[in-house]
CSV table of C-alpha atoms in Angstrom, one decimal:
chain,number,residue,atom,x,y,z
A,1,MET,CA,0.0,0.0,-0.1
A,2,ASP,CA,1.3,3.4,-0.9
A,3,ASN,CA,0.5,6.8,0.5
A,4,ALA,CA,-2.2,7.6,-2.2
A,5,VAL,CA,-4.0,4.4,-1.6
A,6,PHE,CA,-3.7,4.7,2.1
A,7,ASN,CA,-5.3,8.2,2.0
A,8,GLN,CA,-8.2,7.1,-0.4
A,9,GLN,CA,-9.0,4.2,1.9
A,10,LEU,CA,-8.8,6.6,4.8
A,11,PHE,CA,-11.4,8.9,3.1
A,12,ASP,CA,-13.8,6.0,2.4
A,13,PHE,CA,-13.6,5.0,6.1
A,14,LEU,CA,-14.1,8.6,7.2
A,15,GLN,CA,-17.1,9.1,4.9
A,16,GLN,CA,-18.8,6.0,6.2
A,17,SER,CA,-18.2,6.8,9.9
A,18,PRO,CA,-20.3,9.8,10.9
A,19,THR,CA,-20.7,8.4,14.5
A,20,PRO,CA,-18.9,6.0,16.9
A,21,TYR,CA,-21.4,3.4,16.0
A,22,HIS,CA,-20.8,3.7,12.3
A,23,ALA,CA,-17.0,3.7,12.9
A,24,VAL,CA,-17.1,0.5,14.8
A,25,GLU,CA,-19.5,-1.0,12.2
A,26,GLN,CA,-16.8,-0.2,9.4
A,27,LEU,CA,-13.9,-1.3,11.6
A,28,ALA,CA,-15.7,-4.7,12.2
A,29,LYS,CA,-16.4,-5.1,8.4
A,30,ARG,CA,-12.7,-4.6,7.5
A,31,LEU,CA,-11.6,-7.0,10.3
A,32,GLU,CA,-14.0,-9.6,9.2
A,33,ALA,CA,-12.9,-9.3,5.4
A,34,ALA,CA,-9.3,-9.9,6.8
A,35,GLY,CA,-10.4,-13.1,8.6
A,36,PHE,CA,-10.9,-11.8,12.2
A,37,GLU,CA,-13.5,-13.8,14.0
A,38,ARG,CA,-16.2,-12.0,16.0
A,39,LEU,CA,-16.5,-12.8,19.6
A,40,ASP,CA,-19.6,-12.3,21.9
A,41,GLU,CA,-18.9,-10.9,25.4
A,42,GLN,CA,-21.8,-13.1,26.8
A,43,ALA,CA,-20.5,-16.4,25.3
A,44,GLU,CA,-17.7,-18.5,26.4
A,45,TRP,CA,-14.4,-18.0,24.4
A,46,THR,CA,-12.2,-20.7,23.0
A,47,LEU,CA,-9.2,-18.9,21.6
A,48,ALA,CA,-6.3,-20.5,19.6
A,49,SER,CA,-2.7,-19.7,18.9
A,50,GLY,CA,-2.1,-17.9,15.7
A,51,GLN,CA,-5.8,-16.6,15.3
A,52,ARG,CA,-7.3,-13.1,15.0
A,53,TYR,CA,-10.5,-12.0,16.8
A,54,TYR,CA,-12.5,-8.9,17.7
A,55,VAL,CA,-15.2,-8.0,20.2
A,56,THR,CA,-17.4,-4.9,20.6
A,57,ARG,CA,-19.1,-3.3,23.5
A,58,ASN,CA,-22.1,-0.9,23.1
A,59,ASP,CA,-21.4,-1.0,19.4
A,60,SER,CA,-19.2,2.0,19.9
A,61,THR,CA,-16.0,0.5,21.2
A,62,ILE,CA,-14.0,-2.3,19.6
A,63,ILE,CA,-11.1,-4.4,20.5
A,64,ALA,CA,-9.3,-6.6,17.9
A,65,PHE,CA,-6.5,-8.8,18.7
A,66,GLN,CA,-4.1,-11.6,17.3
A,67,THR,CA,-3.0,-14.2,19.7
A,68,GLY,CA,0.4,-14.7,18.0
A,69,LEU,CA,2.3,-18.0,17.6
A,70,GLY,CA,4.0,-18.0,20.9
A,71,ASP,CA,3.3,-17.3,24.6
A,72,PRO,CA,2.2,-13.8,25.5
A,73,VAL,CA,3.7,-14.2,28.9
A,74,LYS,CA,7.1,-14.4,27.2
A,75,GLN,CA,6.5,-12.2,24.2
A,76,GLY,CA,4.2,-9.5,25.7
A,77,VAL,CA,1.5,-7.8,23.7
A,78,ARG,CA,2.0,-5.0,21.2
A,79,MET,CA,-1.0,-2.6,22.0
A,80,ILE,CA,-2.4,0.3,20.0
A,81,GLY,CA,-5.1,2.6,21.4
A,82,ALA,CA,-7.3,5.2,19.7
A,83,HIS,CA,-10.8,6.6,20.2
A,84,THR,CA,-13.9,6.6,18.0
A,85,ASP,CA,-15.7,9.6,19.3
A,86,SER,CA,-15.3,13.2,18.1
A,87,PRO,CA,-16.9,16.6,19.4
A,88,CYS,CA,-20.3,17.1,17.9
A,89,LEU,CA,-23.9,18.1,18.4
A,90,ARG,CA,-26.2,15.4,19.8
A,91,VAL,CA,-30.0,15.6,19.5
A,92,LYS,CA,-31.8,16.1,22.9
A,93,PRO,CA,-34.4,13.5,24.0
A,94,ASN,CA,-37.3,16.0,23.4
A,95,PRO,CA,-35.8,18.0,20.8
A,96,GLU,CA,-38.7,19.7,18.7
A,97,LEU,CA,-38.6,23.5,18.6
A,98,PHE,CA,-41.0,25.6,16.7
A,99,ARG,CA,-40.3,29.2,16.0
A,100,LYS,CA,-41.8,31.5,13.5
A,101,GLY,CA,-42.9,28.4,11.4
A,102,TYR,CA,-39.5,26.7,11.4
A,103,TYR,CA,-39.0,23.3,12.8
A,104,GLN,CA,-35.6,23.1,14.7
A,105,LEU,CA,-34.0,20.3,16.9
A,106,GLY,CA,-32.5,21.1,20.4
A,107,VAL,CA,-29.0,19.8,20.7
A,108,GLU,CA,-26.4,19.3,23.4
A,109,VAL,CA,-22.7,19.7,22.7
A,110,TYR,CA,-20.7,16.6,23.0
A,111,GLY,CA,-17.1,17.2,24.1
A,112,GLY,CA,-15.0,20.4,23.6
A,113,ALA,CA,-16.4,21.4,20.2
A,114,LEU,CA,-15.3,24.6,18.4
A,115,LEU,CA,-18.8,25.9,17.8
A,116,ASN,CA,-18.3,28.7,15.3
A,117,PRO,CA,-17.4,26.5,12.4
A,118,TRP,CA,-20.7,24.7,12.7
A,119,PHE,CA,-22.6,27.7,11.2
A,120,ASP,CA,-23.7,27.6,7.5
A,121,ARG,CA,-22.7,23.9,7.0
A,122,ASP,CA,-24.9,21.3,5.1
A,123,LEU,CA,-25.5,19.0,8.0
A,124,SER,CA,-26.9,15.4,8.1
A,125,LEU,CA,-28.0,13.3,11.0
A,126,ALA,CA,-26.9,9.7,12.0
A,127,GLY,CA,-26.5,7.5,14.9
A,128,ARG,CA,-28.4,4.5,16.7
A,129,VAL,CA,-32.1,4.1,17.2
A,130,SER,CA,-33.7,1.8,19.7
A,131,TYR,CA,-37.3,0.7,19.0
A,132,VAL,CA,-39.8,-2.0,19.8
A,133,ASP,CA,-41.3,-4.4,17.2
A,134,SER,CA,-44.8,-5.7,16.7
A,135,ASN,CA,-44.0,-8.5,19.0
A,136,GLY,CA,-42.8,-6.3,21.8
A,137,ARG,CA,-39.2,-7.0,21.4
A,138,LEU,CA,-36.5,-4.3,21.8
A,139,ARG,CA,-34.4,-3.9,18.8
A,140,ASP,CA,-31.9,-1.3,17.5
A,141,ASP,CA,-30.5,-0.2,14.2
A,142,LEU,CA,-28.1,2.4,12.8
A,143,ILE,CA,-29.4,5.2,10.6
A,144,ASN,CA,-27.7,7.8,8.4
A,145,PHE,CA,-29.8,10.3,6.5
A,146,ARG,CA,-26.6,11.0,4.4
A,147,LYS,CA,-28.2,13.9,2.4
A,148,PRO,CA,-28.1,17.5,4.0
A,149,VAL,CA,-31.2,17.7,6.1
A,150,ALA,CA,-30.3,20.7,8.4
A,151,THR,CA,-28.2,23.8,8.7
A,152,ILE,CA,-27.5,26.5,11.4
A,153,PRO,CA,-27.6,29.8,9.7
A,154,SER,CA,-25.4,32.6,10.9
A,155,LEU,CA,-26.9,35.9,11.9
A,156,ALA,CA,-26.2,38.6,9.2
A,157,ILE,CA,-23.4,41.1,10.2
A,158,HIS,CA,-26.0,43.8,9.7
A,159,LEU,CA,-27.8,42.5,12.8
A,160,ASP,CA,-24.6,42.1,14.7
A,161,ARG,CA,-22.0,44.8,13.9
A,162,GLU,CA,-19.6,43.4,16.5
A,163,ALA,CA,-19.7,39.8,15.0
A,164,ASN,CA,-16.0,40.0,13.9
A,165,ASN,CA,-14.9,41.5,17.2
A,166,SER,CA,-16.7,39.8,19.9
A,167,ARG,CA,-19.3,37.2,18.8
A,168,THR,CA,-19.9,34.5,21.3
A,169,VAL,CA,-22.0,31.3,20.7
A,170,ASN,CA,-24.7,30.5,23.3
A,171,PRO,CA,-25.1,26.6,23.0
A,172,GLN,CA,-28.6,26.6,24.3
A,173,THR,CA,-30.1,29.4,22.1
A,174,ASP,CA,-27.8,29.9,19.1
A,175,ILE,CA,-27.2,26.4,17.5
A,176,PRO,CA,-30.4,24.4,17.3
A,177,PRO,CA,-30.2,23.2,13.7
A,178,LEU,CA,-33.0,24.3,11.2
A,179,LEU,CA,-34.7,21.2,9.6
A,180,MET,CA,-37.7,22.6,7.7
A,181,GLN,CA,-40.5,25.0,7.5
A,182,ALA,CA,-43.4,23.5,9.3
A,183,PRO,CA,-46.0,25.1,11.7
A,184,GLU,CA,-46.1,23.1,15.0
A,185,LYS,CA,-49.8,22.0,14.2
A,186,GLU,CA,-48.6,20.4,10.9
A,187,ALA,CA,-45.2,19.1,12.0
A,188,ILE,CA,-44.4,15.4,12.0
A,189,PRO,CA,-43.1,14.2,15.5
A,190,PHE,CA,-39.4,13.6,15.4
A,191,LYS,CA,-39.7,10.1,16.4
A,192,GLU,CA,-42.1,9.4,13.5
A,193,LEU,CA,-39.4,10.9,11.2
A,194,LEU,CA,-37.0,8.3,12.7
A,195,VAL,CA,-39.6,5.5,12.0
A,196,ARG,CA,-39.7,6.5,8.4
A,197,GLN,CA,-35.9,6.6,8.1
A,198,LEU,CA,-35.6,3.2,9.8
A,199,ARG,CA,-38.0,1.7,7.3
A,200,GLU,CA,-36.2,3.2,4.4
A,201,GLU,CA,-32.8,2.1,5.4
A,202,HIS,CA,-33.9,-1.3,6.8
A,203,PRO,CA,-36.9,-2.5,4.7
A,204,ASN,CA,-37.1,-5.7,6.6
A,205,ALA,CA,-37.1,-4.1,10.1
A,206,ASP,CA,-40.3,-4.5,12.0
A,207,VAL,CA,-40.6,-1.1,13.6
A,208,ALA,CA,-43.6,-0.6,15.7
A,209,LYS,CA,-42.4,2.4,17.9
A,210,VAL,CA,-39.1,4.3,18.4
A,211,LEU,CA,-38.3,4.4,22.1
A,212,ASP,CA,-34.9,6.3,22.1
A,213,TYR,CA,-31.9,7.2,20.1
A,214,GLU,CA,-28.4,8.6,20.1
A,215,LEU,CA,-28.0,10.8,17.1
A,216,SER,CA,-25.4,13.3,16.1
A,217,PHE,CA,-25.4,16.0,13.4
A,218,TYR,CA,-22.4,16.0,11.0
A,219,ASP,CA,-21.0,17.9,8.1
A,220,THR,CA,-21.8,16.2,4.7
A,221,GLN,CA,-18.8,17.8,2.9
A,222,PRO,CA,-16.6,14.8,1.9
A,223,PRO,CA,-13.0,14.5,2.8
A,224,SER,CA,-10.4,16.0,0.4
A,225,VAL,CA,-6.9,16.4,-0.7
A,226,LEU,CA,-5.9,20.2,-0.8
A,227,GLY,CA,-3.1,22.5,-1.2
A,228,LEU,CA,-1.4,23.5,-4.5
A,229,ASN,CA,0.8,20.4,-4.3
A,230,GLY,CA,-1.8,18.2,-2.7
A,231,GLU,CA,0.1,18.3,0.7
A,232,PHE,CA,-2.9,18.4,2.9
A,233,ILE,CA,-6.0,16.5,3.7
A,234,ALA,CA,-9.1,17.8,5.3
A,235,SER,CA,-12.2,16.1,6.8
A,236,ALA,CA,-14.5,15.9,9.8
A,237,ARG,CA,-13.4,13.6,12.6
A,238,LEU,CA,-9.7,13.3,11.9
A,239,ASP,CA,-9.5,13.5,15.7
A,240,ASN,CA,-9.4,10.7,16.1
A,241,LEU,CA,-10.8,8.4,13.4
A,242,LEU,CA,-7.5,9.0,11.6
A,243,SER,CA,-5.7,7.1,14.4
A,244,CYS,CA,-8.3,4.4,14.4
A,245,PHE,CA,-7.7,3.8,10.7
A,246,ILE,CA,-3.9,3.8,11.2
A,247,GLY,CA,-4.1,1.2,13.9
A,248,LEU,CA,-6.5,-0.9,11.9
A,249,GLN,CA,-4.3,-0.9,8.8
A,250,ALA,CA,-1.2,-1.6,10.9
A,251,LEU,CA,-2.8,-4.6,12.5
A,252,LEU,CA,-4.3,-5.9,9.2
A,253,ASP,CA,-1.0,-5.6,7.2
A,254,ALA,CA,1.5,-6.9,10.0
A,255,ASP,CA,2.3,-10.6,10.1
A,256,ALA,CA,0.3,-12.5,12.8
A,257,ALA,CA,3.4,-13.9,14.7
A,258,GLN,CA,3.4,-11.6,17.6
A,259,PRO,CA,0.4,-11.1,20.1
A,260,ALA,CA,-1.0,-7.7,19.4
A,261,VAL,CA,-4.2,-5.5,20.3
A,262,LEU,CA,-6.0,-2.7,18.8
A,263,VAL,CA,-8.5,-0.9,21.0
A,264,CYS,CA,-10.6,1.9,19.8
A,265,ASN,CA,-12.6,3.4,22.8
A,266,ASP,CA,-15.7,5.6,22.9
A,267,HIS,CA,-16.1,8.5,25.2
A,268,GLU,CA,-12.5,9.9,25.2
A,269,GLU,CA,-13.8,13.4,24.4
A,270,VAL,CA,-15.9,13.4,27.6
A,271,GLY,CA,-13.4,11.9,30.0
A,272,SER,CA,-13.5,8.2,29.2
A,273,MET,CA,-15.4,7.2,32.4
A,274,SER,CA,-17.8,4.7,31.0
A,275,ALA,CA,-18.2,0.9,30.5
A,276,GLU,CA,-16.8,1.2,27.0
A,277,GLY,CA,-14.3,4.2,27.8
A,278,ALA,CA,-10.7,3.9,28.5
A,279,GLN,CA,-11.3,4.3,32.2
A,280,GLY,CA,-13.6,1.3,32.0
A,281,PRO,CA,-12.8,-2.4,32.4
A,282,PHE,CA,-13.2,-3.5,28.7
A,283,LEU,CA,-9.6,-4.0,27.7
A,284,SER,CA,-8.6,-5.6,31.0
A,285,SER,CA,-11.4,-7.9,30.8
A,286,VAL,CA,-10.5,-9.0,27.2
A,287,LEU,CA,-6.9,-9.5,28.4
A,288,ASP,CA,-8.0,-11.6,31.3
A,289,ARG,CA,-10.1,-13.8,29.0
A,290,TRP,CA,-7.2,-14.2,26.6
A,291,VAL,CA,-4.1,-14.7,28.8
A,292,GLY,CA,-5.8,-15.4,32.2
A,293,ALA,CA,-6.1,-13.0,35.2
A,294,ALA,CA,-3.3,-14.6,37.1
A,295,GLN,CA,-0.9,-14.3,34.1
A,296,ARG,CA,-2.0,-10.8,33.2
A,297,PRO,CA,0.6,-8.9,35.4
A,298,ARG,CA,3.4,-10.9,33.8
A,299,VAL,CA,2.0,-10.2,30.3
A,300,ILE,CA,1.7,-6.5,31.1
A,301,ALA,CA,5.2,-6.2,32.3
A,302,ARG,CA,6.4,-7.4,28.9
A,303,SER,CA,3.9,-5.3,26.9
A,304,MET,CA,3.6,-1.8,25.5
A,305,MET,CA,0.7,0.5,24.6
A,306,VAL,CA,1.1,3.0,21.8
A,307,SER,CA,-1.9,5.6,22.4
A,308,ALA,CA,-2.4,7.3,19.0
A,309,ASP,CA,-4.3,10.6,19.1
A,310,ASN,CA,-3.7,13.5,17.0
A,311,ALA,CA,-1.4,16.4,18.0
A,312,HIS,CA,-1.3,20.2,17.7
A,313,GLY,CA,0.6,21.3,14.6
A,314,VAL,CA,2.1,24.7,14.9
A,315,HIS,CA,-0.3,27.1,13.3
A,316,PRO,CA,1.4,29.7,11.1
A,317,ASN,CA,-1.0,32.4,12.3
A,318,TYR,CA,-0.4,31.5,16.0
A,319,ALA,CA,3.0,30.3,16.3
A,320,ASP,CA,3.4,31.9,19.7
A,321,ARG,CA,1.0,29.3,21.2
A,322,HIS,CA,3.7,26.8,21.0
A,323,ASP,CA,7.0,26.3,22.8
A,324,GLY,CA,9.6,27.7,20.4
A,325,ASN,CA,11.5,24.4,20.3
A,326,HIS,CA,8.5,22.1,20.1
A,327,GLY,CA,6.3,23.3,17.3
A,328,PRO,CA,5.4,20.2,15.1
A,329,LEU,CA,5.0,20.8,11.4
A,330,LEU,CA,2.6,19.2,9.1
A,331,ASN,CA,4.2,16.5,6.9
A,332,ALA,CA,7.3,16.4,9.0
A,333,GLY,CA,6.3,13.1,10.8
A,334,PRO,CA,4.2,11.9,13.7
A,335,VAL,CA,4.5,13.7,17.1
A,336,ILE,CA,5.7,12.1,20.4
A,337,LYS,CA,3.8,13.9,23.0
A,338,VAL,CA,5.5,14.6,26.3
A,339,ASN,CA,4.2,16.0,29.6
A,340,ASN,CA,6.0,15.6,32.8
A,341,ASN,CA,2.8,16.1,34.8
A,342,GLN,CA,1.6,12.9,33.2
A,343,ARG,CA,-1.0,14.4,31.0
A,344,TYR,CA,0.7,12.2,28.4
A,345,ALA,CA,2.1,8.9,29.4
A,346,THR,CA,5.2,8.9,27.3
A,347,ASN,CA,8.6,8.2,29.2
A,348,SER,CA,12.1,8.1,27.8
A,349,ARG,CA,12.1,4.4,27.1
A,350,THR,CA,8.8,4.3,25.1
A,351,ALA,CA,9.9,7.4,23.2
A,352,ALA,CA,13.3,5.9,22.4
A,353,LEU,CA,11.7,2.8,21.1
A,354,TYR,CA,9.7,4.7,18.7
A,355,ARG,CA,12.5,6.9,17.7
A,356,HIS,CA,14.6,3.8,16.9
A,357,LEU,CA,11.8,2.2,14.8
A,358,SER,CA,11.6,5.5,12.9
A,359,GLU,CA,15.3,5.8,12.3
A,360,THR,CA,15.4,2.1,11.3
A,361,LEU,CA,12.7,2.8,8.7
A,362,ASP,CA,14.3,6.1,7.7
A,363,LEU,CA,11.1,8.0,8.5
A,364,PRO,CA,10.7,11.4,10.5
A,365,CYS,CA,9.2,12.0,13.9
A,366,GLN,CA,8.8,15.1,16.1
A,367,THR,CA,8.2,16.0,19.6
A,368,PHE,CA,5.5,18.1,21.3
A,369,VAL,CA,5.6,19.8,24.7
A,370,VAL,CA,3.0,22.3,25.7
A,371,ARG,CA,4.0,25.8,26.5
A,372,THR,CA,4.9,25.8,30.3
A,373,ASP,CA,2.5,28.8,30.9
A,374,MET,CA,-0.4,26.8,29.2
A,375,GLY,CA,-2.7,24.0,30.2
A,376,CYS,CA,-2.0,20.6,28.4
A,377,GLY,CA,-4.7,18.4,27.1
A,378,SER,CA,-4.7,14.7,27.5
A,379,THR,CA,-5.9,11.4,26.0
A,380,ILE,CA,-6.5,7.8,26.7
A,381,GLY,CA,-2.6,7.0,27.2
A,382,PRO,CA,-2.4,8.0,31.0
A,383,LEU,CA,-5.7,6.5,31.6
A,384,THR,CA,-4.7,3.1,30.1
A,385,ALA,CA,-1.4,3.1,31.7
A,386,GLY,CA,-3.0,3.8,35.0
A,387,ASN,CA,-5.5,1.1,34.6
A,388,LEU,CA,-3.2,-1.6,33.3
A,389,GLY,CA,0.2,-0.6,34.6
A,390,VAL,CA,1.5,-0.9,31.0
A,391,ARG,CA,4.2,1.3,29.7
A,392,THR,CA,2.8,3.8,27.2
A,393,LEU,CA,3.7,6.0,24.4
A,394,ASP,CA,1.4,8.9,23.4
A,395,ILE,CA,1.9,10.0,19.8
A,396,GLY,CA,-0.2,11.4,17.0
A,397,VAL,CA,-0.3,13.0,13.6
A,398,PRO,CA,0.0,16.8,13.8
A,399,GLN,CA,-3.1,18.7,12.7
A,400,PHE,CA,-4.8,22.1,12.5
A,401,ALA,CA,-8.4,23.0,13.7
A,402,MET,CA,-8.6,20.3,16.3
A,403,HIS,CA,-12.2,19.8,17.5
A,404,SER,CA,-13.6,21.9,14.5
A,405,ILE,CA,-16.3,20.4,12.4
A,406,ARG,CA,-13.7,20.2,9.6
A,407,GLU,CA,-10.0,19.5,10.5
A,408,MET,CA,-6.7,19.4,8.5
A,409,ALA,CA,-3.7,17.3,8.6
A,410,GLY,CA,-0.6,16.6,6.4
A,411,ALA,CA,-1.2,14.1,3.5
A,412,GLN,CA,2.1,12.2,4.5
A,413,ASP,CA,1.9,11.8,8.3
A,414,GLY,CA,-0.8,9.2,8.6
A,415,TYR,CA,1.0,6.9,6.2
A,416,THR,CA,4.3,7.4,8.1
A,417,LEU,CA,2.7,6.5,11.4
A,418,TYR,CA,1.1,3.5,9.8
A,419,GLN,CA,4.5,2.2,8.6
A,420,VAL,CA,6.1,2.5,12.0
A,421,LEU,CA,3.2,0.9,13.8
A,422,ARG,CA,3.2,-2.0,11.5
A,423,ARG,CA,6.8,-2.5,12.2
A,424,TYR,CA,6.1,-2.2,16.0
A,425,ILE,CA,3.6,-4.9,15.8
A,426,GLU,CA,6.0,-7.2,14.2
A,427,LEU,CA,8.8,-6.8,16.7
A,428,ASP,CA,10.2,-9.9,18.2
A,429,ASP,CA,11.1,-8.2,21.5
A,430,LEU,CA,9.7,-5.1,23.1
A,431,GLY,CA,12.7,-4.8,25.4
């Protein structure tokens, strides 16, 4: 696989993954096509040497692993972690709003979203819908309207002369998306719209009544290559579906000799404290069922986690927001993220291993340290390290516009990280 093919497959994945549920569905399809066997958490597992498996939780978190040809107690496990969720606008439980003959939906901001870029976009709606069938059984299915069904129009500058100086966004009153013109007495209830969409997308579904849903608005603009020389990529949800895709391709393309795990958790953007988040027990539970709870401490002592989550590239218009010696450039390699207050879990040994692999492959890498007078973000790395006791590296592709509805990265960096992580999975000895 070359860089162009990698990016095209990435774009296909991003386009088909507007929500964590869709992302996990896409990851599962690709794993099954490569011969991974699906496991059920509720069933007994019989795992064999040299085989590949995957399991999901809540349909929004997925763990894929290969057992390897040897003993994981002696070989350790090569782990890669990422997250499936991105900041967005989630539809509220009772969302219908009627103002001046317009039908809008109330939304809740999920995660630390940049709100201004959500205005004047062609928005669609996707997610999971739970319903009851005609026999009284609970079901759920994914839906994706795909076409633009909503927008959030900006207020004209004539009505807000200070818009370019001091406009703020009130998430309660300013961002309910506009769906249609419909007086309240003529409007179709939102759940009835969902029944229609379920029946359209799933003709064989027996939908009697929608009971609940988890739905997100998203931008319908497709991913693209941009720049005069095609040096950039732009898309929604690069943070962090780019890392999920990199980890997936590295696992699929590596040989199956060494024990390895890919975990893509939900809920990183809101703290990871959930049954399927990185602070939850999912990964440790899977490891216990694989290697045995009694042996897990020995396995962990020989293992390593690479937590892959995008990094802040130095913005040419705001270069002073970075430490002068640690401003990662797009297309100059993946970024090792360091924070001595443990907002990132990187230490000198894990960083050295990655640098060594990069040098061996003649590929670039960079380092990020936040300005000492600014707060530092975090990711699943420290949480996983704390839960499992596994040595961890935090790394990611540098990007602009993190948490915007449309983000931007270098066209080379994802492929570079993929090549190094593939080699990492194939290592005979993690040291």
